Amino acid sequence: MTLLDRAVVTLLPAVPKRVVRTLSSRYIAGPTLEDALRVVSGLNAEGKLATVDVLGEEVADASEAEAIAAEYVAALDAFEREGLDANVSVKPTGLGLKLGYDLCKRNVETVIAAAEPTNRFVRIDMEDSSTTDDTLRLFRELRDAGHTRVGPVLQASLKRTVADAEELAGASVRLCKGIYIEPESIQFRDDPRVRGSFVKSLATLLDGGSYAAIATHDEWLVDEAERLIRERALTPDRYEFQMLLGVRPELGDRIVADGHRLRIYVPFGRQWYEYSLRRLQENPKIAGYVAGDLGRSLFRRR
Ligand SMILES: Cc1cc2nc3c(=O)[nH]c(=O)nc-3n(C[C@H](O)[C@H](O)[C@H](O)COP(=O)(O)OP(=O)(O)OC[C@H]3O[C@@H](n4cnc5c(N)ncnc54)[C@H](O)[C@@H]3O)c2cc1C
């Protein structure tokens, strides 16, 4: 962590909420479903797909988790009503995983029941390593129960991921670097090894017949992914690229111009402030991005 990152993380709770809102507005659609629908509609008009995340993690009781599931159902209904090309990304802890595995599974099933009639996909985000086994178990049980439009996420920074990619052959898997800082015994910390694990896991998924959602803003990895796709002569029904709302849009435009499908991750919800603070505190690298943004916006104002 650089001194600047440390300073940003320490000072952030003291920064007025409206300033954090301004800083995070590029990365979060807004507090309401209408905000998310507006953003998704704009993305669709640019030829980009979306996956929508209702903000809310580590809920305190079952009713909060059920309320989040209900918000997903409302979002899926709205996508259909408004003719939007979007699916959803759910977080197991937001749907109650820390309160009980069965509660979480029931809530994910509620979301799937709303998504399946309109052929929409439910991505199960991967959170910190205390949830990895339960999240993969959840995915397997849902798949074995006959749900085909659901898939997990693998984090290339975890040492176990190449093996998980082999085990998940044939599934639809999002591959990302991983946002959470884990013990060094289970996680690669240096970028060359994280990138190496990403490329190896992606090749494993593609060769195993998986649909791969390649989630990165790292241009080097985008180039490597394009190489793997080219070498295998894969058609766009075998993969897509994914990026976070507001991050490196020019790279996203290049991906679309290269003829690939691109899906943008669109978070929205009342918990935008807590989400922004938690992301920053979990991974100070992002603080550097925010500081860079702040610096750039200050610069632009001159
Ligand atoms: C669609 C999508 C879904 C994801 N789902 C998960 C998940 O389920 N579980 C999980 O652990 N992680 C998830 N992530 C986050 C991911 O693990 C990485 O932390 C994040 O994408 C940064 O890694 P990178 O591959 O972009 O490479 P980096 O080397 O971190 O970033 C490359 C460049 O992109 C820019 N950049 C990257 N991230 C940001 C940001 N947040 N703000 C501003 N600029 C940025 C910077 O310019 C940076 O130099 C997801 C990412 C995406 C794109």
JSON list of C-alpha atoms in Angstrom, two decimals, residues 27-210:
[
{"chain": "A", "resi": 27, "resn": "TYR", "atom": "CA", "xyz": [-18.90, 3.30, -10.93]},
{"chain": "A", "resi": 28, "resn": "ILE", "atom": "CA", "xyz": [-22.42, 3.00, -9.47]},
{"chain": "A", "resi": 29, "resn": "ALA", "atom": "CA", "xyz": [-25.65, 3.61, -11.42]},
{"chain": "A", "resi": 30, "resn": "GLY", "atom": "CA", "xyz": [-27.39, 5.24, -8.44]},
{"chain": "A", "resi": 31, "resn": "PRO", "atom": "CA", "xyz": [-29.62, 4.34, -5.51]},
{"chain": "A", "resi": 32, "resn": "THR", "atom": "CA", "xyz": [-32.72, 3.15, -7.43]},
{"chain": "A", "resi": 33, "resn": "LEU", "atom": "CA", "xyz": [-33.71, 0.51, -9.97]},
{"chain": "A", "resi": 34, "resn": "GLU", "atom": "CA", "xyz": [-34.70, 3.34, -12.32]},
{"chain": "A", "resi": 35, "resn": "ASP", "atom": "CA", "xyz": [-31.06, 4.53, -12.19]},
{"chain": "A", "resi": 36, "resn": "ALA", "atom": "CA", "xyz": [-29.87, 1.06, -13.19]},
{"chain": "A", "resi": 37, "resn": "LEU", "atom": "CA", "xyz": [-32.44, 0.79, -16.01]},
{"chain": "A", "resi": 38, "resn": "ARG", "atom": "CA", "xyz": [-31.36, 4.16, -17.41]},
{"chain": "A", "resi": 39, "resn": "VAL", "atom": "CA", "xyz": [-27.70, 3.11, -17.40]},
{"chain": "A", "resi": 40, "resn": "VAL", "atom": "CA", "xyz": [-28.43, -0.31, -18.93]},
{"chain": "A", "resi": 41, "resn": "SER", "atom": "CA", "xyz": [-30.53, 1.28, -21.65]},
{"chain": "A", "resi": 42, "resn": "GLY", "atom": "CA", "xyz": [-27.62, 3.59, -22.54]},
{"chain": "A", "resi": 43, "resn": "LEU", "atom": "CA", "xyz": [-25.19, 0.65, -22.62]},
{"chain": "A", "resi": 44, "resn": "ASN", "atom": "CA", "xyz": [-27.52, -1.40, -24.83]},
{"chain": "A", "resi": 45, "resn": "ALA", "atom": "CA", "xyz": [-27.71, 1.55, -27.23]},
{"chain": "A", "resi": 46, "resn": "GLU", "atom": "CA", "xyz": [-23.89, 1.37, -27.51]},
{"chain": "A", "resi": 47, "resn": "GLY", "atom": "CA", "xyz": [-24.04, -2.36, -28.34]},
{"chain": "A", "resi": 48, "resn": "LYS", "atom": "CA", "xyz": [-23.04, -3.44, -24.82]},
{"chain": "A", "resi": 49, "resn": "LEU", "atom": "CA", "xyz": [-24.81, -5.96, -22.58]},
{"chain": "A", "resi": 50, "resn": "ALA", "atom": "CA", "xyz": [-25.21, -5.57, -18.82]},
{"chain": "A", "resi": 51, "resn": "THR", "atom": "CA", "xyz": [-25.23, -7.56, -15.61]},
{"chain": "A", "resi": 52, "resn": "VAL", "atom": "CA", "xyz": [-26.91, -5.78, -12.73]},
{"chain": "A", "resi": 53, "resn": "ASP", "atom": "CA", "xyz": [-25.85, -6.05, -9.09]},
{"chain": "A", "resi": 54, "resn": "VAL", "atom": "CA", "xyz": [-28.18, -4.99, -6.25]},
{"chain": "A", "resi": 55, "resn": "LEU", "atom": "CA", "xyz": [-25.81, -3.60, -3.63]},
{"chain": "A", "resi": 56, "resn": "GLY", "atom": "CA", "xyz": [-25.97, -5.31, -0.26]},
{"chain": "A", "resi": 57, "resn": "GLU", "atom": "CA", "xyz": [-23.51, -7.63, 1.45]},
{"chain": "A", "resi": 58, "resn": "GLU", "atom": "CA", "xyz": [-23.34, -9.30, 4.87]},
{"chain": "A", "resi": 59, "resn": "VAL", "atom": "CA", "xyz": [-27.01, -8.73, 5.63]},
{"chain": "A", "resi": 60, "resn": "ALA", "atom": "CA", "xyz": [-28.06, -8.73, 9.30]},
{"chain": "A", "resi": 61, "resn": "ASP", "atom": "CA", "xyz": [-31.17, -10.92, 9.13]},
{"chain": "A", "resi": 62, "resn": "ALA", "atom": "CA", "xyz": [-33.22, -13.17, 6.85]},
{"chain": "A", "resi": 63, "resn": "SER", "atom": "CA", "xyz": [-35.72, -10.46, 5.96]},
{"chain": "A", "resi": 64, "resn": "GLU", "atom": "CA", "xyz": [-32.92, -8.22, 4.59]},
{"chain": "A", "resi": 65, "resn": "ALA", "atom": "CA", "xyz": [-31.64, -11.08, 2.43]},
{"chain": "A", "resi": 66, "resn": "GLU", "atom": "CA", "xyz": [-35.18, -11.78, 1.17]},
{"chain": "A", "resi": 67, "resn": "ALA", "atom": "CA", "xyz": [-35.65, -8.09, 0.40]},
{"chain": "A", "resi": 68, "resn": "ILE", "atom": "CA", "xyz": [-32.53, -8.17, -1.79]},
{"chain": "A", "resi": 69, "resn": "ALA", "atom": "CA", "xyz": [-33.83, -11.26, -3.61]},
{"chain": "A", "resi": 70, "resn": "ALA", "atom": "CA", "xyz": [-37.11, -9.38, -4.18]},
{"chain": "A", "resi": 71, "resn": "GLU", "atom": "CA", "xyz": [-35.18, -6.44, -5.66]},
{"chain": "A", "resi": 72, "resn": "TYR", "atom": "CA", "xyz": [-33.54, -8.84, -8.14]},
{"chain": "A", "resi": 73, "resn": "VAL", "atom": "CA", "xyz": [-36.97, -10.18, -9.10]},
{"chain": "A", "resi": 74, "resn": "ALA", "atom": "CA", "xyz": [-38.18, -6.60, -9.68]},
{"chain": "A", "resi": 75, "resn": "ALA", "atom": "CA", "xyz": [-35.07, -5.87, -11.77]},
{"chain": "A", "resi": 76, "resn": "LEU", "atom": "CA", "xyz": [-35.60, -8.97, -13.93]},
{"chain": "A", "resi": 77, "resn": "ASP", "atom": "CA", "xyz": [-39.27, -8.04, -14.48]},
{"chain": "A", "resi": 78, "resn": "ALA", "atom": "CA", "xyz": [-38.22, -4.53, -15.48]},
{"chain": "A", "resi": 79, "resn": "PHE", "atom": "CA", "xyz": [-35.59, -5.80, -17.97]},
{"chain": "A", "resi": 80, "resn": "GLU", "atom": "CA", "xyz": [-38.32, -7.77, -19.72]},
{"chain": "A", "resi": 81, "resn": "ARG", "atom": "CA", "xyz": [-40.87, -4.94, -19.59]},
{"chain": "A", "resi": 82, "resn": "GLU", "atom": "CA", "xyz": [-38.36, -2.46, -21.04]},
{"chain": "A", "resi": 83, "resn": "GLY", "atom": "CA", "xyz": [-36.80, -4.85, -23.56]},
{"chain": "A", "resi": 84, "resn": "LEU", "atom": "CA", "xyz": [-33.30, -4.56, -22.07]},
{"chain": "A", "resi": 85, "resn": "ASP", "atom": "CA", "xyz": [-30.44, -6.95, -22.76]},
{"chain": "A", "resi": 86, "resn": "ALA", "atom": "CA", "xyz": [-29.33, -7.60, -19.19]},
{"chain": "A", "resi": 87, "resn": "ASN", "atom": "CA", "xyz": [-28.93, -10.33, -16.61]},
{"chain": "A", "resi": 88, "resn": "VAL", "atom": "CA", "xyz": [-28.05, -10.26, -12.91]},
{"chain": "A", "resi": 89, "resn": "SER", "atom": "CA", "xyz": [-25.07, -10.89, -10.63]},
{"chain": "A", "resi": 90, "resn": "VAL", "atom": "CA", "xyz": [-25.86, -11.96, -7.07]},
{"chain": "A", "resi": 91, "resn": "LYS", "atom": "CA", "xyz": [-23.62, -12.02, -3.99]},
{"chain": "A", "resi": 92, "resn": "PRO", "atom": "CA", "xyz": [-24.11, -15.05, -1.73]},
{"chain": "A", "resi": 93, "resn": "THR", "atom": "CA", "xyz": [-23.61, -13.00, 1.46]},
{"chain": "A", "resi": 94, "resn": "GLY", "atom": "CA", "xyz": [-26.18, -10.46, 0.25]},
{"chain": "A", "resi": 95, "resn": "LEU", "atom": "CA", "xyz": [-28.64, -13.33, -0.10]},
{"chain": "A", "resi": 96, "resn": "GLY", "atom": "CA", "xyz": [-27.88, -14.60, 3.40]},
{"chain": "A", "resi": 97, "resn": "LEU", "atom": "CA", "xyz": [-24.94, -17.03, 3.13]},
{"chain": "A", "resi": 98, "resn": "LYS", "atom": "CA", "xyz": [-23.46, -15.99, 6.49]},
{"chain": "A", "resi": 99, "resn": "LEU", "atom": "CA", "xyz": [-26.84, -16.50, 8.14]},
{"chain": "A", "resi": 100, "resn": "GLY", "atom": "CA", "xyz": [-27.29, -19.97, 6.70]},
{"chain": "A", "resi": 101, "resn": "TYR", "atom": "CA", "xyz": [-26.51, -21.92, 3.53]},
{"chain": "A", "resi": 102, "resn": "ASP", "atom": "CA", "xyz": [-30.14, -23.03, 3.05]},
{"chain": "A", "resi": 103, "resn": "LEU", "atom": "CA", "xyz": [-31.48, -19.48, 3.36]},
{"chain": "A", "resi": 104, "resn": "CYS", "atom": "CA", "xyz": [-29.02, -18.31, 0.72]},
{"chain": "A", "resi": 105, "resn": "LYS", "atom": "CA", "xyz": [-29.87, -21.20, -1.60]},
{"chain": "A", "resi": 106, "resn": "ARG", "atom": "CA", "xyz": [-33.62, -20.48, -1.29]},
{"chain": "A", "resi": 107, "resn": "ASN", "atom": "CA", "xyz": [-33.00, -16.83, -2.18]},
{"chain": "A", "resi": 108, "resn": "VAL", "atom": "CA", "xyz": [-30.82, -17.71, -5.19]},
{"chain": "A", "resi": 109, "resn": "GLU", "atom": "CA", "xyz": [-33.57, -20.11, -6.31]},
{"chain": "A", "resi": 110, "resn": "THR", "atom": "CA", "xyz": [-36.09, -17.24, -6.06]},
{"chain": "A", "resi": 111, "resn": "VAL", "atom": "CA", "xyz": [-33.91, -15.13, -8.36]},
{"chain": "A", "resi": 112, "resn": "ILE", "atom": "CA", "xyz": [-33.41, -18.03, -10.78]},
{"chain": "A", "resi": 113, "resn": "ALA", "atom": "CA", "xyz": [-37.19, -18.67, -10.86]},
{"chain": "A", "resi": 114, "resn": "ALA", "atom": "CA", "xyz": [-37.66, -15.06, -12.02]},
{"chain": "A", "resi": 115, "resn": "ALA", "atom": "CA", "xyz": [-34.81, -15.24, -14.56]},
{"chain": "A", "resi": 116, "resn": "GLU", "atom": "CA", "xyz": [-35.46, -18.58, -16.24]},
{"chain": "A", "resi": 117, "resn": "PRO", "atom": "CA", "xyz": [-38.83, -17.87, -17.95]},
{"chain": "A", "resi": 118, "resn": "THR", "atom": "CA", "xyz": [-37.16, -15.11, -20.00]},
{"chain": "A", "resi": 119, "resn": "ASN", "atom": "CA", "xyz": [-33.88, -17.01, -20.53]},
{"chain": "A", "resi": 120, "resn": "ARG", "atom": "CA", "xyz": [-31.86, -14.63, -18.40]},
{"chain": "A", "resi": 121, "resn": "PHE", "atom": "CA", "xyz": [-28.68, -15.68, -16.67]},
{"chain": "A", "resi": 122, "resn": "VAL", "atom": "CA", "xyz": [-27.85, -15.54, -12.95]},
{"chain": "A", "resi": 123, "resn": "ARG", "atom": "CA", "xyz": [-24.15, -15.07, -12.19]},
{"chain": "A", "resi": 124, "resn": "ILE", "atom": "CA", "xyz": [-23.07, -15.93, -8.65]},
{"chain": "A", "resi": 125, "resn": "ASP", "atom": "CA", "xyz": [-20.29, -13.48, -7.73]},
{"chain": "A", "resi": 126, "resn": "MET", "atom": "CA", "xyz": [-17.34, -14.84, -5.76]},
{"chain": "A", "resi": 127, "resn": "GLU", "atom": "CA", "xyz": [-16.57, -13.14, -2.46]},
{"chain": "A", "resi": 128, "resn": "ASP", "atom": "CA", "xyz": [-13.71, -13.67, 0.00]},
{"chain": "A", "resi": 129, "resn": "SER", "atom": "CA", "xyz": [-12.14, -17.10, 0.49]},
{"chain": "A", "resi": 130, "resn": "SER", "atom": "CA", "xyz": [-14.34, -17.95, 3.51]},
{"chain": "A", "resi": 131, "resn": "THR", "atom": "CA", "xyz": [-17.17, -18.33, 0.97]},
{"chain": "A", "resi": 132, "resn": "THR", "atom": "CA", "xyz": [-15.42, -20.11, -1.94]},
{"chain": "A", "resi": 133, "resn": "ASP", "atom": "CA", "xyz": [-16.36, -23.70, -1.09]},
{"chain": "A", "resi": 134, "resn": "ASP", "atom": "CA", "xyz": [-19.98, -22.87, -0.23]},
{"chain": "A", "resi": 135, "resn": "THR", "atom": "CA", "xyz": [-20.37, -20.77, -3.37]},
{"chain": "A", "resi": 136, "resn": "LEU", "atom": "CA", "xyz": [-19.06, -23.54, -5.63]},
{"chain": "A", "resi": 137, "resn": "ARG", "atom": "CA", "xyz": [-21.24, -26.08, -3.79]},
{"chain": "A", "resi": 138, "resn": "LEU", "atom": "CA", "xyz": [-24.25, -23.80, -4.33]},
{"chain": "A", "resi": 139, "resn": "PHE", "atom": "CA", "xyz": [-23.51, -23.62, -8.06]},
{"chain": "A", "resi": 140, "resn": "ARG", "atom": "CA", "xyz": [-23.06, -27.42, -8.35]},
{"chain": "A", "resi": 141, "resn": "GLU", "atom": "CA", "xyz": [-26.30, -28.17, -6.50]},
{"chain": "A", "resi": 142, "resn": "LEU", "atom": "CA", "xyz": [-28.24, -25.74, -8.70]},
{"chain": "A", "resi": 143, "resn": "ARG", "atom": "CA", "xyz": [-26.69, -27.19, -11.87]},
{"chain": "A", "resi": 144, "resn": "ASP", "atom": "CA", "xyz": [-27.43, -30.74, -10.71]},
{"chain": "A", "resi": 145, "resn": "ALA", "atom": "CA", "xyz": [-31.05, -29.69, -10.06]},
{"chain": "A", "resi": 146, "resn": "GLY", "atom": "CA", "xyz": [-31.27, -28.83, -13.78]},
{"chain": "A", "resi": 147, "resn": "HIS", "atom": "CA", "xyz": [-30.67, -25.06, -13.78]},
{"chain": "A", "resi": 148, "resn": "THR", "atom": "CA", "xyz": [-28.55, -24.30, -16.84]},
{"chain": "A", "resi": 149, "resn": "ARG", "atom": "CA", "xyz": [-28.54, -20.50, -16.84]},
{"chain": "A", "resi": 150, "resn": "VAL", "atom": "CA", "xyz": [-26.48, -20.03, -13.70]},
{"chain": "A", "resi": 151, "resn": "GLY", "atom": "CA", "xyz": [-22.70, -19.89, -13.26]},
{"chain": "A", "resi": 152, "resn": "PRO", "atom": "CA", "xyz": [-19.97, -19.06, -10.75]},
{"chain": "A", "resi": 153, "resn": "VAL", "atom": "CA", "xyz": [-16.92, -16.80, -10.75]},
{"chain": "A", "resi": 154, "resn": "LEU", "atom": "CA", "xyz": [-13.30, -17.89, -10.35]},
{"chain": "A", "resi": 155, "resn": "GLN", "atom": "CA", "xyz": [-10.55, -15.60, -9.06]},
{"chain": "A", "resi": 156, "resn": "ALA", "atom": "CA", "xyz": [-7.20, -16.06, -10.84]},
{"chain": "A", "resi": 157, "resn": "SER", "atom": "CA", "xyz": [-5.27, -14.75, -7.84]},
{"chain": "A", "resi": 158, "resn": "LEU", "atom": "CA", "xyz": [-6.25, -17.82, -5.81]},
{"chain": "A", "resi": 159, "resn": "LYS", "atom": "CA", "xyz": [-3.78, -20.70, -6.10]},
{"chain": "A", "resi": 160, "resn": "ARG", "atom": "CA", "xyz": [-6.63, -23.22, -6.32]},
{"chain": "A", "resi": 161, "resn": "THR", "atom": "CA", "xyz": [-8.21, -21.65, -9.41]},
{"chain": "A", "resi": 162, "resn": "VAL", "atom": "CA", "xyz": [-6.58, -23.62, -12.24]},
{"chain": "A", "resi": 163, "resn": "ALA", "atom": "CA", "xyz": [-7.78, -26.82, -10.52]},
{"chain": "A", "resi": 164, "resn": "ASP", "atom": "CA", "xyz": [-11.27, -25.32, -10.04]},
{"chain": "A", "resi": 165, "resn": "ALA", "atom": "CA", "xyz": [-11.33, -24.38, -13.74]},
{"chain": "A", "resi": 166, "resn": "GLU", "atom": "CA", "xyz": [-10.60, -28.01, -14.65]},
{"chain": "A", "resi": 167, "resn": "GLU", "atom": "CA", "xyz": [-13.32, -29.20, -12.33]},
{"chain": "A", "resi": 168, "resn": "LEU", "atom": "CA", "xyz": [-15.88, -26.74, -13.79]},
{"chain": "A", "resi": 169, "resn": "ALA", "atom": "CA", "xyz": [-15.40, -27.90, -17.40]},
{"chain": "A", "resi": 170, "resn": "GLY", "atom": "CA", "xyz": [-18.50, -27.12, -19.44]},
{"chain": "A", "resi": 171, "resn": "ALA", "atom": "CA", "xyz": [-19.98, -24.58, -17.02]},
{"chain": "A", "resi": 172, "resn": "SER", "atom": "CA", "xyz": [-20.42, -20.87, -17.75]},
{"chain": "A", "resi": 173, "resn": "VAL", "atom": "CA", "xyz": [-17.70, -19.26, -15.65]},
{"chain": "A", "resi": 174, "resn": "ARG", "atom": "CA", "xyz": [-16.68, -15.64, -15.12]},
{"chain": "A", "resi": 175, "resn": "LEU", "atom": "CA", "xyz": [-12.93, -15.36, -14.64]},
{"chain": "A", "resi": 176, "resn": "CYS", "atom": "CA", "xyz": [-11.47, -12.31, -12.86]},
{"chain": "A", "resi": 177, "resn": "LYS", "atom": "CA", "xyz": [-8.29, -11.54, -10.93]},
{"chain": "A", "resi": 178, "resn": "GLY", "atom": "CA", "xyz": [-10.11, -11.34, -7.56]},
{"chain": "A", "resi": 179, "resn": "ILE", "atom": "CA", "xyz": [-10.67, -8.25, -5.46]},
{"chain": "A", "resi": 180, "resn": "TYR", "atom": "CA", "xyz": [-10.17, -9.64, -1.94]},
{"chain": "A", "resi": 181, "resn": "ILE", "atom": "CA", "xyz": [-6.85, -9.71, -0.10]},
{"chain": "A", "resi": 182, "resn": "GLU", "atom": "CA", "xyz": [-6.27, -13.26, 1.17]},
{"chain": "A", "resi": 183, "resn": "PRO", "atom": "CA", "xyz": [-3.50, -14.98, 3.15]},
{"chain": "A", "resi": 184, "resn": "GLU", "atom": "CA", "xyz": [-0.35, -15.42, 1.06]},
{"chain": "A", "resi": 185, "resn": "SER", "atom": "CA", "xyz": [-0.56, -19.19, 1.56]},
{"chain": "A", "resi": 186, "resn": "ILE", "atom": "CA", "xyz": [-3.60, -19.32, -0.76]},
{"chain": "A", "resi": 187, "resn": "GLN", "atom": "CA", "xyz": [-3.14, -16.28, -3.00]},
{"chain": "A", "resi": 188, "resn": "PHE", "atom": "CA", "xyz": [-0.63, -15.05, -5.58]},
{"chain": "A", "resi": 189, "resn": "ARG", "atom": "CA", "xyz": [0.19, -11.46, -4.78]},
{"chain": "A", "resi": 190, "resn": "ASP", "atom": "CA", "xyz": [2.39, -10.43, -7.71]},
{"chain": "A", "resi": 191, "resn": "ASP", "atom": "CA", "xyz": [0.82, -9.48, -11.02]},
{"chain": "A", "resi": 192, "resn": "PRO", "atom": "CA", "xyz": [2.95, -11.78, -13.24]},
{"chain": "A", "resi": 193, "resn": "ARG", "atom": "CA", "xyz": [1.72, -14.86, -11.36]},
{"chain": "A", "resi": 194, "resn": "VAL", "atom": "CA", "xyz": [-1.89, -13.59, -11.21]},
{"chain": "A", "resi": 195, "resn": "ARG", "atom": "CA", "xyz": [-1.78, -12.96, -14.97]},
{"chain": "A", "resi": 196, "resn": "GLY", "atom": "CA", "xyz": [-0.19, -16.38, -15.54]},
{"chain": "A", "resi": 197, "resn": "SER", "atom": "CA", "xyz": [-2.94, -18.07, -13.52]},
{"chain": "A", "resi": 198, "resn": "PHE", "atom": "CA", "xyz": [-5.59, -16.06, -15.42]},
{"chain": "A", "resi": 199, "resn": "VAL", "atom": "CA", "xyz": [-4.29, -17.16, -18.83]},
{"chain": "A", "resi": 200, "resn": "LYS", "atom": "CA", "xyz": [-3.90, -20.80, -17.74]},
{"chain": "A", "resi": 201, "resn": "SER", "atom": "CA", "xyz": [-7.38, -20.88, -16.16]},
{"chain": "A", "resi": 202, "resn": "LEU", "atom": "CA", "xyz": [-8.93, -19.25, -19.23]},
{"chain": "A", "resi": 203, "resn": "ALA", "atom": "CA", "xyz": [-7.28, -21.78, -21.57]},
{"chain": "A", "resi": 204, "resn": "THR", "atom": "CA", "xyz": [-8.48, -24.58, -19.29]},
{"chain": "A", "resi": 205, "resn": "LEU", "atom": "CA", "xyz": [-12.06, -23.27, -19.33]},
{"chain": "A", "resi": 206, "resn": "LEU", "atom": "CA", "xyz": [-12.09, -22.79, -23.11]},
{"chain": "A", "resi": 207, "resn": "ASP", "atom": "CA", "xyz": [-10.56, -26.22, -23.77]},
{"chain": "A", "resi": 208, "resn": "GLY", "atom": "CA", "xyz": [-13.03, -27.81, -21.33]},
{"chain": "A", "resi": 209, "resn": "GLY", "atom": "CA", "xyz": [-16.00, -26.50, -23.34]},
{"chain": "A", "resi": 210, "resn": "SER", "atom": "CA", "xyz": [-16.97, -23.75, -20.90]}
]
